[in-house]
């Protein structure tokens, strides 16, 4: 009963009010402290323990959003959010997301909403061209890179052990990745019944790149032990240091050994939009699958992860299961994306990426990415010259990994004191057994002044702490 919904005139009024709020927020995100000054449980304690019996006026909901929710938000869209990987909900992306919620279509089948499937295939093809992958890759959208990688490992399992579908997971499959791979690789393997004992973390060289000789040796040892090497995951842009594994060398080994090769380009893949960074995906054209995350460095609101696969028929072999109520007429152009993965329901995520790619265009995207990389390298040089600090890893992209010369505890305190200022937000990690700071650049509103302003405050806190 539509009359029970928010009446159209009120929708319009509050909609305008909210768009104004969003526009102000995007223009003035800097006025918020990046990290909220809140303790665990504060928001839960402030909210009623049960939902209301009677509906409440929209004014009250909006007022409580500002009063309770916003103060507990860590502002990922803040230009000085430099933790993890820095991301952006750009204006075009937000508008696309609004339409996704409005249409509320479910793209499980072509027939359930042709626009979902066809726009998804279109933007996946556009993005594939931007990063230089050949047409042989089939593209689809997942929520996250973790989900995409899980699908890649499932396809690898279906390729090596097709009996899995009928009999369940065998116990002799082995997955290979580097010690710097994202935890999603191991999690994906675990979810698919490849126990931790059968996930090999291959060692790296002095620049944190997977060593092909160690990969080869591990595969040979596993074969001698009667195990079945199944999948190797290389990374272009590792989470810890953005190192780039030698994809072409790994691909050679995978081809020779009959392994599925999945490239985790969740963060680094975006850099391949730049001609001077195409080298990062050298060899990926022959890989079996690849994931990159527009929701990381391509100004697209969370969540949207692009998954490419050269063997979609194997994904289908692993995942297709069509009950009578979902059967549709066979037509090669009417692709049913539910056949290629776990979820049945599929949000219309392609809309926001379509808005982003069209509104920015490749040139503007390239311009922003180049600036981010330039500032990271410049900051690295500045840190190198500072007597109290050291750069802890090479800076191939837009992440600077560094530390104050001193104990881990002093570095931890430095991050905490910097974050407590609310000016910026950093996170730490551990590299080669030592605590390090990671400053990631990737938000669309970040300026050079933001980056160096954060550095000045950080180095000033460090100077006053000795
Ligand atoms: N792979 C890499 C290299 C990452 O850095 C990350 C997250 O930072 C992931 C995978 C997981 O991404 P998602 O949050 O989309 O699952």
CSV table of C-alpha atoms and ligand atoms in Angstrom, one decimal:
chain,number,residue,atom,x,y,z
A,1,UNK,CA,0.0,0.0,0.0
A,2,UNK,CA,1.9,3.0,-1.3
A,3,UNK,CA,-0.2,5.3,0.9
A,4,UNK,CA,1.7,3.8,3.9
A,5,UNK,CA,5.0,4.9,2.5
A,6,UNK,CA,6.6,8.3,2.9
A,7,UNK,CA,4.2,10.6,0.9
A,8,UNK,CA,5.7,12.0,-2.3
A,9,UNK,CA,5.8,15.6,-1.2
A,10,UNK,CA,7.5,14.7,2.1
A,11,UNK,CA,9.9,12.5,0.2
A,12,UNK,CA,10.8,15.4,-2.1
A,13,UNK,CA,11.3,17.7,0.9
A,14,UNK,CA,13.4,15.4,2.9
A,15,UNK,CA,15.2,14.2,-0.2
A,16,UNK,CA,16.2,17.8,-1.0
A,17,UNK,CA,17.2,18.3,2.7
A,18,UNK,CA,19.4,15.2,2.6
A,19,UNK,CA,21.0,16.1,-0.7
A,20,UNK,CA,21.9,19.5,0.8
A,21,UNK,CA,23.4,17.6,3.8
A,22,UNK,CA,25.4,15.4,1.5
A,23,UNK,CA,26.6,18.3,-0.6
A,24,UNK,CA,27.7,20.2,2.6
A,25,UNK,CA,29.3,17.1,3.9
A,26,UNK,CA,31.3,16.5,0.8
A,27,UNK,CA,32.3,20.2,0.6
A,28,UNK,CA,33.3,20.4,4.3
A,29,UNK,CA,34.3,16.9,5.4
A,30,UNK,CA,37.5,18.5,6.8
A,31,UNK,CA,35.5,20.1,9.6
A,32,UNK,CA,34.9,16.7,11.1
A,33,UNK,CA,37.5,15.0,13.3
A,34,UNK,CA,38.5,12.0,11.1
A,35,UNK,CA,38.4,9.5,13.9
A,36,UNK,CA,35.4,9.7,16.3
A,37,UNK,CA,36.1,10.4,20.0
A,38,UNK,CA,33.9,7.6,21.2
A,39,UNK,CA,34.2,4.5,23.3
A,40,UNK,CA,33.0,1.0,22.4
A,41,UNK,CA,29.3,0.6,23.1
A,42,UNK,CA,28.5,4.4,23.3
A,43,UNK,CA,26.1,4.3,20.3
A,44,UNK,CA,24.4,1.1,21.4
A,45,UNK,CA,23.8,2.6,24.8
A,46,UNK,CA,22.4,5.8,23.3
A,47,UNK,CA,19.8,4.0,21.1
A,48,UNK,CA,16.6,2.4,22.2
A,49,UNK,CA,16.8,-1.3,23.0
A,50,UNK,CA,13.9,-2.2,20.7
A,51,UNK,CA,12.4,-0.7,17.5
A,52,UNK,CA,9.4,1.6,17.8
A,53,UNK,CA,5.9,0.2,17.7
A,54,UNK,CA,4.6,3.3,16.0
A,55,UNK,CA,6.5,5.0,13.2
A,56,UNK,CA,8.4,8.1,14.0
A,57,UNK,CA,8.6,11.4,12.0
A,58,UNK,CA,11.4,11.8,9.5
A,59,UNK,CA,12.6,14.9,11.4
A,60,UNK,CA,13.4,12.8,14.4
A,61,UNK,CA,15.2,10.2,12.4
A,62,UNK,CA,17.3,12.8,10.7
A,63,UNK,CA,18.0,14.6,13.9
A,64,UNK,CA,19.2,11.4,15.6
A,65,UNK,CA,21.3,10.6,12.6
A,66,UNK,CA,23.2,13.9,13.2
A,67,UNK,CA,23.1,13.6,17.0
A,68,UNK,CA,24.1,9.9,17.5
A,69,UNK,CA,25.3,8.4,14.3
A,70,UNK,CA,27.6,11.0,12.8
A,71,UNK,CA,29.7,11.5,16.0
A,72,UNK,CA,30.4,7.7,15.9
A,73,UNK,CA,31.5,7.7,12.3
A,74,UNK,CA,35.1,7.3,11.3
A,75,UNK,CA,35.1,9.6,8.2
A,76,UNK,CA,36.5,7.4,5.4
A,77,UNK,CA,35.6,10.1,3.0
A,78,UNK,CA,37.8,12.6,4.8
A,79,UNK,CA,40.7,13.9,2.7
A,80,UNK,CA,43.1,13.1,5.6
A,81,UNK,CA,41.9,9.6,6.2
A,82,UNK,CA,45.2,7.9,5.4
A,83,UNK,CA,44.7,4.5,7.1
A,84,UNK,CA,44.3,1.1,5.5
A,85,UNK,CA,43.7,2.1,1.8
A,86,UNK,CA,42.2,5.5,1.4
A,87,UNK,CA,38.9,5.5,-0.5
A,88,UNK,CA,36.3,7.9,-2.0
A,89,UNK,CA,32.6,8.2,-2.4
A,90,UNK,CA,32.7,10.7,-5.3
A,91,UNK,CA,29.7,12.8,-6.2
A,92,UNK,CA,28.9,10.8,-9.4
A,93,UNK,CA,29.2,7.6,-7.5
A,94,UNK,CA,26.9,8.7,-4.7
A,95,UNK,CA,24.2,9.8,-7.3
A,96,UNK,CA,24.5,6.4,-9.0
A,97,UNK,CA,24.1,4.7,-5.6
A,98,UNK,CA,20.9,6.7,-5.0
A,99,UNK,CA,19.4,5.4,-8.2
A,100,UNK,CA,20.4,1.8,-7.3
A,101,UNK,CA,18.4,2.0,-4.1
A,102,UNK,CA,15.5,3.7,-5.9
A,103,UNK,CA,15.2,1.1,-8.7
A,104,UNK,CA,15.8,-1.7,-6.2
A,105,UNK,CA,16.3,-4.2,-9.0
A,106,UNK,CA,17.7,-7.6,-8.5
A,107,UNK,CA,20.0,-8.7,-11.3
A,108,UNK,CA,20.1,-12.4,-10.6
A,109,UNK,CA,18.9,-13.3,-14.1
A,110,UNK,CA,19.0,-11.3,-17.3
A,111,UNK,CA,15.2,-11.5,-17.3
A,112,UNK,CA,14.9,-10.2,-13.7
A,113,UNK,CA,16.3,-6.9,-14.9
A,114,UNK,CA,18.1,-6.7,-18.3
A,115,UNK,CA,19.5,-3.3,-17.5
A,116,UNK,CA,21.5,-4.7,-14.5
A,117,UNK,CA,23.2,-7.4,-16.5
A,118,UNK,CA,23.8,-5.4,-19.6
A,119,UNK,CA,25.2,-2.3,-17.8
A,120,UNK,CA,27.3,-4.6,-15.6
A,121,UNK,CA,28.8,-6.3,-18.7
A,122,UNK,CA,29.3,-2.9,-20.4
A,123,UNK,CA,31.2,-1.3,-17.4
A,124,UNK,CA,33.2,-4.4,-16.9
A,125,UNK,CA,34.2,-4.3,-20.5
A,126,UNK,CA,35.1,-0.5,-20.2
A,127,UNK,CA,37.1,-1.1,-17.1
A,128,UNK,CA,38.9,-4.1,-18.6
A,129,UNK,CA,40.0,-1.9,-21.5
A,130,UNK,CA,41.2,0.8,-19.1
A,131,UNK,CA,43.4,-1.6,-17.3
A,132,UNK,CA,44.6,-3.3,-20.5
A,133,UNK,CA,43.2,-6.8,-20.2
A,134,UNK,CA,42.2,-8.6,-23.4
A,135,UNK,CA,38.6,-9.3,-24.5
A,136,UNK,CA,39.0,-12.9,-23.5
A,137,UNK,CA,38.2,-11.9,-19.9
A,138,UNK,CA,34.6,-12.2,-18.8
A,139,UNK,CA,33.8,-9.6,-16.1
A,140,UNK,CA,31.3,-9.4,-13.3
A,141,UNK,CA,30.8,-7.4,-10.2
A,142,UNK,CA,31.1,-8.7,-6.6
A,143,UNK,CA,30.7,-6.9,-3.3
A,144,UNK,CA,34.3,-7.2,-2.3
A,145,UNK,CA,37.7,-8.5,-3.4
A,146,UNK,CA,37.4,-11.1,-0.7
A,147,UNK,CA,34.3,-12.6,-2.3
A,148,UNK,CA,35.9,-12.4,-5.8
A,149,UNK,CA,39.0,-14.2,-4.6
A,150,UNK,CA,36.9,-16.9,-2.9
A,151,UNK,CA,35.2,-17.4,-6.3
A,152,UNK,CA,38.6,-17.7,-8.0
A,153,UNK,CA,39.8,-20.3,-5.6
A,154,UNK,CA,36.5,-22.2,-6.0
A,155,UNK,CA,37.0,-22.2,-9.8
A,156,UNK,CA,40.6,-23.4,-9.3
A,157,UNK,CA,39.2,-26.2,-7.2
A,158,UNK,CA,36.6,-27.1,-9.8
A,159,UNK,CA,39.4,-27.2,-12.5
A,160,UNK,CA,41.8,-29.4,-10.5
A,161,UNK,CA,39.2,-31.5,-8.7
A,162,UNK,CA,36.0,-31.6,-10.7
A,163,UNK,CA,34.8,-34.4,-8.4
A,164,UNK,CA,34.3,-31.7,-5.7
A,165,UNK,CA,30.9,-30.8,-7.0
A,166,UNK,CA,29.5,-34.3,-6.3
A,167,UNK,CA,31.7,-35.5,-3.5
A,168,UNK,CA,32.7,-32.4,-1.5
A,169,UNK,CA,36.1,-30.9,-1.1
A,170,UNK,CA,39.1,-33.2,-1.3
A,171,UNK,CA,41.9,-32.8,1.3
A,172,UNK,CA,44.9,-32.8,-1.0
A,173,UNK,CA,44.5,-29.5,-2.8
A,174,UNK,CA,47.2,-26.8,-2.2
A,175,UNK,CA,46.9,-23.0,-2.6
A,176,UNK,CA,50.0,-20.8,-3.0
A,177,UNK,CA,50.4,-17.1,-2.3
A,178,UNK,CA,53.0,-14.8,-0.8
A,179,UNK,CA,53.6,-14.1,2.8
A,180,UNK,CA,52.4,-10.5,2.0
A,181,UNK,CA,49.2,-11.6,0.4
A,182,UNK,CA,45.9,-10.2,1.8
A,183,UNK,CA,44.2,-12.4,4.5
A,184,UNK,CA,41.3,-12.8,2.1
A,185,UNK,CA,43.3,-15.4,0.1
A,186,UNK,CA,43.7,-17.6,3.1
A,187,UNK,CA,40.2,-17.0,4.3
A,188,UNK,CA,38.9,-17.9,0.8
A,189,UNK,CA,40.9,-21.2,0.9
A,190,UNK,CA,39.6,-21.9,4.4
A,191,UNK,CA,36.0,-21.3,3.4
A,192,UNK,CA,36.4,-23.8,0.6
A,193,UNK,CA,37.8,-26.6,2.8
A,194,UNK,CA,41.5,-26.1,1.9
A,195,UNK,CA,42.9,-26.2,5.4
A,196,UNK,CA,45.5,-23.7,6.7
A,197,UNK,CA,48.0,-26.5,6.5
A,198,UNK,CA,47.5,-26.5,2.7
A,199,UNK,CA,48.0,-22.8,2.2
A,200,UNK,CA,51.6,-22.1,1.3
A,201,UNK,CA,52.9,-18.6,2.0
A,202,UNK,CA,55.8,-18.2,-0.3
A,203,UNK,CA,58.7,-16.0,0.7
A,204,UNK,CA,59.5,-12.7,-0.9
A,205,UNK,CA,62.6,-10.8,-2.2
A,206,UNK,CA,64.1,-7.6,-0.6
A,207,UNK,CA,61.2,-5.6,-2.2
A,208,UNK,CA,58.5,-7.9,-0.7
A,209,UNK,CA,57.7,-9.5,-4.1
A,210,UNK,CA,56.9,-13.2,-4.3
A,211,UNK,CA,59.9,-15.3,-5.3
A,212,UNK,CA,59.1,-17.5,-8.3
A,213,UNK,CA,62.0,-19.9,-7.4
A,214,UNK,CA,60.5,-20.5,-3.9
A,215,UNK,CA,57.0,-21.0,-5.5
A,216,UNK,CA,58.5,-23.6,-7.9
A,217,UNK,CA,60.2,-25.4,-5.1
A,218,UNK,CA,57.1,-25.5,-2.9
A,219,UNK,CA,55.0,-26.9,-5.8
A,220,UNK,CA,57.6,-29.6,-6.5
A,221,UNK,CA,57.8,-30.5,-2.8
A,222,UNK,CA,54.0,-30.8,-2.6
A,223,UNK,CA,53.9,-33.0,-5.7
A,224,UNK,CA,56.5,-35.3,-4.2
A,225,UNK,CA,54.3,-35.5,-1.1
A,226,UNK,CA,51.4,-36.7,-3.2
A,227,UNK,CA,49.4,-33.4,-2.9
A,228,UNK,CA,47.6,-31.6,-5.7
A,229,UNK,CA,48.8,-28.0,-6.3
A,230,UNK,CA,45.7,-26.2,-7.4
A,231,UNK,CA,45.9,-22.4,-7.3
A,232,UNK,CA,48.4,-19.6,-7.0
A,233,UNK,CA,47.4,-16.0,-6.1
A,234,UNK,CA,49.8,-13.2,-6.9
A,235,UNK,CA,49.3,-9.7,-5.8
A,236,UNK,CA,49.8,-6.4,-7.5
A,237,UNK,CA,49.8,-3.9,-4.7
A,238,UNK,CA,50.1,-5.8,-1.5
A,239,UNK,CA,48.2,-4.4,1.5
A,240,UNK,CA,51.2,-4.1,3.7
A,241,UNK,CA,53.6,-2.3,1.3
A,242,UNK,CA,52.0,-2.3,-2.2
A,243,UNK,CA,54.7,-4.5,-3.6
A,244,UNK,CA,54.0,-6.0,-7.0
A,245,UNK,CA,54.6,-9.7,-7.5
A,246,UNK,CA,56.2,-10.8,-10.8
A,247,UNK,CA,52.9,-11.8,-12.4
A,248,UNK,CA,54.5,-12.9,-15.7
A,249,UNK,CA,57.0,-15.2,-13.9
A,250,UNK,CA,54.2,-16.7,-11.7
A,251,UNK,CA,52.1,-17.1,-14.8
A,252,UNK,CA,54.8,-19.1,-16.5
A,253,UNK,CA,55.0,-21.5,-13.6
A,254,UNK,CA,51.2,-21.7,-13.3
A,255,UNK,CA,50.9,-22.6,-17.0
A,256,UNK,CA,53.6,-25.2,-16.8
A,257,UNK,CA,52.2,-26.8,-13.7
A,258,UNK,CA,48.5,-26.5,-14.6
A,259,UNK,CA,47.6,-24.3,-11.7
A,260,UNK,CA,44.9,-21.7,-11.7
A,261,UNK,CA,46.5,-18.2,-11.4
A,262,UNK,CA,44.4,-15.5,-9.8
A,263,UNK,CA,45.8,-12.0,-9.6
A,264,UNK,CA,44.8,-9.9,-6.6
A,265,UNK,CA,45.0,-6.4,-8.0
A,266,UNK,CA,42.4,-5.1,-5.5
A,267,UNK,CA,44.3,-1.9,-4.9
A,268,UNK,CA,47.1,-1.9,-7.5
A,269,UNK,CA,44.9,-2.7,-10.5
A,270,UNK,CA,43.6,0.8,-10.6
A,271,UNK,CA,47.2,2.1,-11.3
A,272,UNK,CA,47.2,0.1,-14.5
A,273,UNK,CA,44.8,2.7,-15.9
A,274,UNK,CA,48.0,4.7,-16.2
A,275,UNK,CA,50.1,3.9,-19.3
A,276,UNK,CA,53.3,4.1,-17.2
A,277,UNK,CA,51.9,1.5,-14.8
A,278,UNK,CA,50.6,-1.1,-17.3
A,279,UNK,CA,53.8,-3.1,-16.6
A,280,UNK,CA,52.2,-4.1,-13.2
A,281,UNK,CA,49.8,-6.4,-15.0
A,282,UNK,CA,52.3,-7.8,-17.5
A,283,UNK,CA,51.5,-11.5,-17.7
A,284,UNK,CA,48.0,-11.0,-16.3
A,285,UNK,CA,46.5,-11.3,-19.8
A,286,UNK,CA,47.2,-15.1,-19.5
A,287,UNK,CA,46.1,-15.5,-15.9
A,288,UNK,CA,42.9,-17.3,-15.2
A,289,UNK,CA,41.3,-14.5,-13.1
A,290,UNK,CA,41.9,-11.1,-11.6
A,291,UNK,CA,40.2,-8.8,-9.1
A,292,UNK,CA,40.4,-5.1,-8.8
A,293,UNK,CA,38.4,-2.8,-6.5
A,294,UNK,CA,36.9,0.4,-7.9
A,295,UNK,CA,35.8,1.0,-4.3
A,296,UNK,CA,39.4,1.4,-3.3
A,297,UNK,CA,41.1,3.9,-5.6
A,298,UNK,CA,38.5,4.5,-8.4
A,299,UNK,CA,36.2,6.9,-6.6
A,300,UNK,CA,33.3,4.5,-6.3
A,301,UNK,CA,31.4,4.2,-3.1
A,302,UNK,CA,31.8,0.9,-1.2
A,303,UNK,CA,31.0,-1.7,-2.3
A,304,UNK,CA,32.1,-2.7,-5.9
A,305,UNK,CA,34.7,-5.2,-6.8
A,306,UNK,CA,35.5,-6.1,-10.4
A,307,UNK,CA,36.1,-9.8,-11.0
A,308,UNK,CA,37.6,-10.9,-14.4
A,309,UNK,CA,37.8,-14.6,-15.4
A,310,UNK,CA,39.1,-16.2,-18.6
A,311,UNK,CA,37.3,-19.4,-17.9
A,312,UNK,CA,33.7,-18.5,-17.1
A,313,UNK,CA,32.6,-22.0,-18.0
A,314,UNK,CA,34.5,-23.3,-15.0
A,315,UNK,CA,32.8,-20.7,-12.7
A,316,UNK,CA,29.6,-22.1,-14.0
A,317,UNK,CA,30.7,-25.6,-13.4
A,318,UNK,CA,31.4,-24.7,-9.8
A,319,UNK,CA,28.3,-22.6,-9.1
A,320,UNK,CA,25.4,-23.1,-11.6
A,321,UNK,CA,22.3,-24.6,-10.0
A,322,UNK,CA,19.0,-23.6,-11.5
A,323,UNK,CA,15.8,-24.4,-9.7
A,324,UNK,CA,12.6,-24.6,-11.9
A,325,UNK,CA,11.4,-21.2,-10.7
A,326,UNK,CA,14.6,-19.5,-12.1
A,327,UNK,CA,14.6,-21.3,-15.5
A,328,UNK,CA,14.6,-19.0,-18.5
A,329,UNK,CA,14.8,-19.4,-22.3
A,330,UNK,CA,18.3,-20.1,-23.6
A,331,UNK,CA,19.8,-17.1,-25.4
A,332,UNK,CA,23.5,-16.5,-25.5
A,333,UNK,CA,23.1,-12.8,-25.1
A,334,UNK,CA,20.8,-13.1,-22.1
A,335,UNK,CA,23.5,-13.9,-19.5
A,336,UNK,CA,22.3,-15.0,-16.1
A,337,UNK,CA,25.0,-13.7,-13.7
A,338,UNK,CA,23.6,-15.9,-10.8
A,339,UNK,CA,25.2,-18.9,-12.7
A,340,UNK,CA,28.7,-17.6,-12.1
A,341,UNK,CA,28.8,-17.2,-8.3
A,342,UNK,CA,27.3,-17.8,-4.9
A,343,UNK,CA,24.7,-15.0,-4.4
A,344,UNK,CA,21.4,-15.3,-6.1
A,345,UNK,CA,20.4,-11.7,-5.4
A,346,UNK,CA,22.6,-9.1,-7.1
A,347,UNK,CA,22.5,-5.3,-6.4
A,348,UNK,CA,22.6,-2.9,-9.3
A,349,UNK,CA,26.2,-1.9,-8.5
A,350,UNK,CA,27.1,-1.2,-12.1
A,351,UNK,CA,25.1,2.1,-12.1
A,352,UNK,CA,27.5,3.9,-9.8
A,353,UNK,CA,30.6,2.8,-11.7
A,354,UNK,CA,28.9,3.8,-14.9
A,355,UNK,CA,28.4,7.3,-13.4
A,356,UNK,CA,32.0,7.4,-12.2
A,357,UNK,CA,33.6,6.3,-15.5
A,358,UNK,CA,31.4,8.6,-17.6
A,359,UNK,CA,31.7,11.6,-15.4
A,360,UNK,CA,35.4,11.5,-14.8
A,361,UNK,CA,36.6,9.9,-18.0
A,362,UNK,CA,39.9,8.2,-18.2
A,363,UNK,CA,41.9,11.4,-18.5
A,364,UNK,CA,40.7,12.9,-15.2
A,365,UNK,CA,41.1,9.6,-13.4
A,366,UNK,CA,44.7,9.4,-14.7
A,367,UNK,CA,45.4,12.9,-13.6
A,368,UNK,CA,44.2,12.2,-10.0
A,369,UNK,CA,46.1,8.9,-9.7
A,370,UNK,CA,49.3,10.6,-11.0
A,371,UNK,CA,49.0,13.3,-8.3
A,372,UNK,CA,48.5,10.7,-5.5
A,373,UNK,CA,51.5,8.7,-6.6
A,374,UNK,CA,53.6,11.9,-7.0
A,375,UNK,CA,52.7,13.1,-3.5
A,376,UNK,CA,53.5,9.7,-2.0
A,377,UNK,CA,57.0,9.6,-3.6
A,378,UNK,CA,57.6,13.3,-2.5
A,379,UNK,CA,56.5,12.5,1.0
A,380,UNK,CA,58.9,9.5,0.9
A,381,UNK,CA,61.8,11.8,0.0
A,382,UNK,CA,60.9,14.2,2.8
A,383,UNK,CA,60.8,11.4,5.3
A,384,UNK,CA,64.1,10.0,4.1
A,385,UNK,CA,65.7,13.4,4.8
A,386,UNK,CA,64.3,13.6,8.3
A,387,UNK,CA,66.8,12.5,11.0
A,388,UNK,CA,64.1,11.1,13.3
A,389,UNK,CA,62.3,8.9,10.7
A,390,UNK,CA,63.0,6.2,8.1
A,391,UNK,CA,61.1,4.9,5.1
A,392,UNK,CA,60.5,1.2,5.7
A,393,UNK,CA,59.6,0.0,2.1
A,394,UNK,CA,59.8,1.1,-1.5
A,395,UNK,CA,57.0,3.3,-2.7
A,396,UNK,CA,55.8,2.0,-6.0
A,397,UNK,CA,52.3,3.5,-5.7
A,398,UNK,CA,50.5,5.8,-3.3
A,399,UNK,CA,51.2,4.2,0.1
A,400,UNK,CA,54.1,5.4,2.3
A,401,UNK,CA,55.3,2.9,4.9
A,402,UNK,CA,57.7,4.5,7.4
A,403,UNK,CA,58.6,4.6,11.1
A,404,UNK,CA,60.1,6.8,13.7
A,405,UNK,CA,63.6,5.6,14.7
A,406,UNK,CA,62.8,4.2,18.0
A,407,UNK,CA,60.9,1.4,19.7
A,408,UNK,CA,57.6,-0.1,18.5
A,409,UNK,CA,55.9,1.3,21.6
A,410,UNK,CA,57.0,4.8,20.7
A,411,UNK,CA,55.7,4.4,17.2
A,412,UNK,CA,52.4,3.0,18.4
A,413,UNK,CA,52.1,6.0,20.8
A,414,UNK,CA,52.9,8.4,17.9
A,415,UNK,CA,50.0,7.0,15.8
A,416,UNK,CA,47.6,7.2,18.8
A,417,UNK,CA,48.6,10.8,19.6
A,418,UNK,CA,48.3,11.8,16.0
A,419,UNK,CA,44.9,10.2,15.6
A,420,UNK,CA,43.7,11.7,18.8
A,421,UNK,CA,44.2,15.2,17.3
A,422,UNK,CA,41.3,14.4,14.9
A,423,UNK,CA,43.3,16.1,12.1
A,424,UNK,CA,44.1,12.9,10.3
A,425,UNK,CA,43.9,9.2,10.6
A,426,UNK,CA,46.7,6.6,10.2
A,427,UNK,CA,47.0,3.0,11.0
A,428,UNK,CA,50.0,0.9,11.8
A,429,UNK,CA,51.2,-2.5,10.7
A,430,UNK,CA,54.1,-4.8,11.4
A,431,UNK,CA,56.8,-5.2,8.7
A,432,UNK,CA,59.8,-7.5,9.2
A,433,UNK,CA,58.9,-7.8,12.8
A,434,UNK,CA,58.8,-4.0,13.5
A,435,UNK,CA,55.9,-1.7,14.0
A,436,UNK,CA,55.5,0.7,11.0
A,437,UNK,CA,53.1,3.5,10.0
A,438,UNK,CA,51.2,3.4,6.8
A,439,UNK,CA,50.1,6.7,5.1
A,440,UNK,CA,47.8,5.9,2.2
A,441,UNK,CA,46.7,8.5,-0.3
A,442,UNK,CA,43.6,7.8,-2.4
A,443,UNK,CA,40.8,10.1,-1.5
A,444,UNK,CA,39.6,12.3,-4.3
A,445,UNK,CA,39.5,15.4,-2.1
A,446,UNK,CA,43.0,15.0,-0.7
A,447,UNK,CA,45.4,17.8,-1.6
A,448,UNK,CA,49.1,18.0,-1.4
A,449,UNK,CA,48.6,20.3,1.6
A,450,UNK,CA,46.6,17.6,3.4
A,451,UNK,CA,49.4,15.1,2.9
A,452,UNK,CA,52.1,17.4,4.1
A,453,UNK,CA,50.0,18.9,6.8
A,454,UNK,CA,49.5,15.5,8.3
A,455,UNK,CA,53.2,14.8,8.0
A,456,UNK,CA,54.1,18.1,9.7
A,457,UNK,CA,51.8,17.4,12.6
A,458,UNK,CA,53.1,13.9,12.9
A,459,UNK,CA,56.7,14.9,12.8
A,460,UNK,CA,56.0,17.7,15.3
A,461,UNK,CA,54.4,15.3,17.7
A,462,UNK,CA,57.5,13.1,17.3
A,463,UNK,CA,59.8,16.0,17.9
A,464,UNK,CA,58.0,16.9,21.1
A,465,UNK,CA,58.0,13.4,22.4
A,466,UNK,CA,61.8,13.1,22.7
B,1,LIG,N1,43.4,-7.7,-1.5
B,1,LIG,C1,44.2,-6.6,-1.2
B,1,LIG,C2,45.5,-6.5,-1.8
B,1,LIG,C3,43.7,-5.7,-0.3
B,1,LIG,O1,44.5,-4.7,0.1
B,1,LIG,C4,42.4,-5.8,0.3
B,1,LIG,C5,41.9,-4.9,1.2
B,1,LIG,O2,42.5,-3.9,1.6
B,1,LIG,C6,41.6,-6.9,-0.1
B,1,LIG,C7,42.2,-7.8,-1.0
B,1,LIG,C8,40.3,-7.2,0.4
B,1,LIG,O3,39.4,-6.2,-0.1
B,1,LIG,P1,37.8,-6.3,0.2
B,1,LIG,O4,37.7,-5.4,1.4
B,1,LIG,O5,37.2,-5.7,-1.0
B,1,LIG,O6,37.5,-7.7,0.4
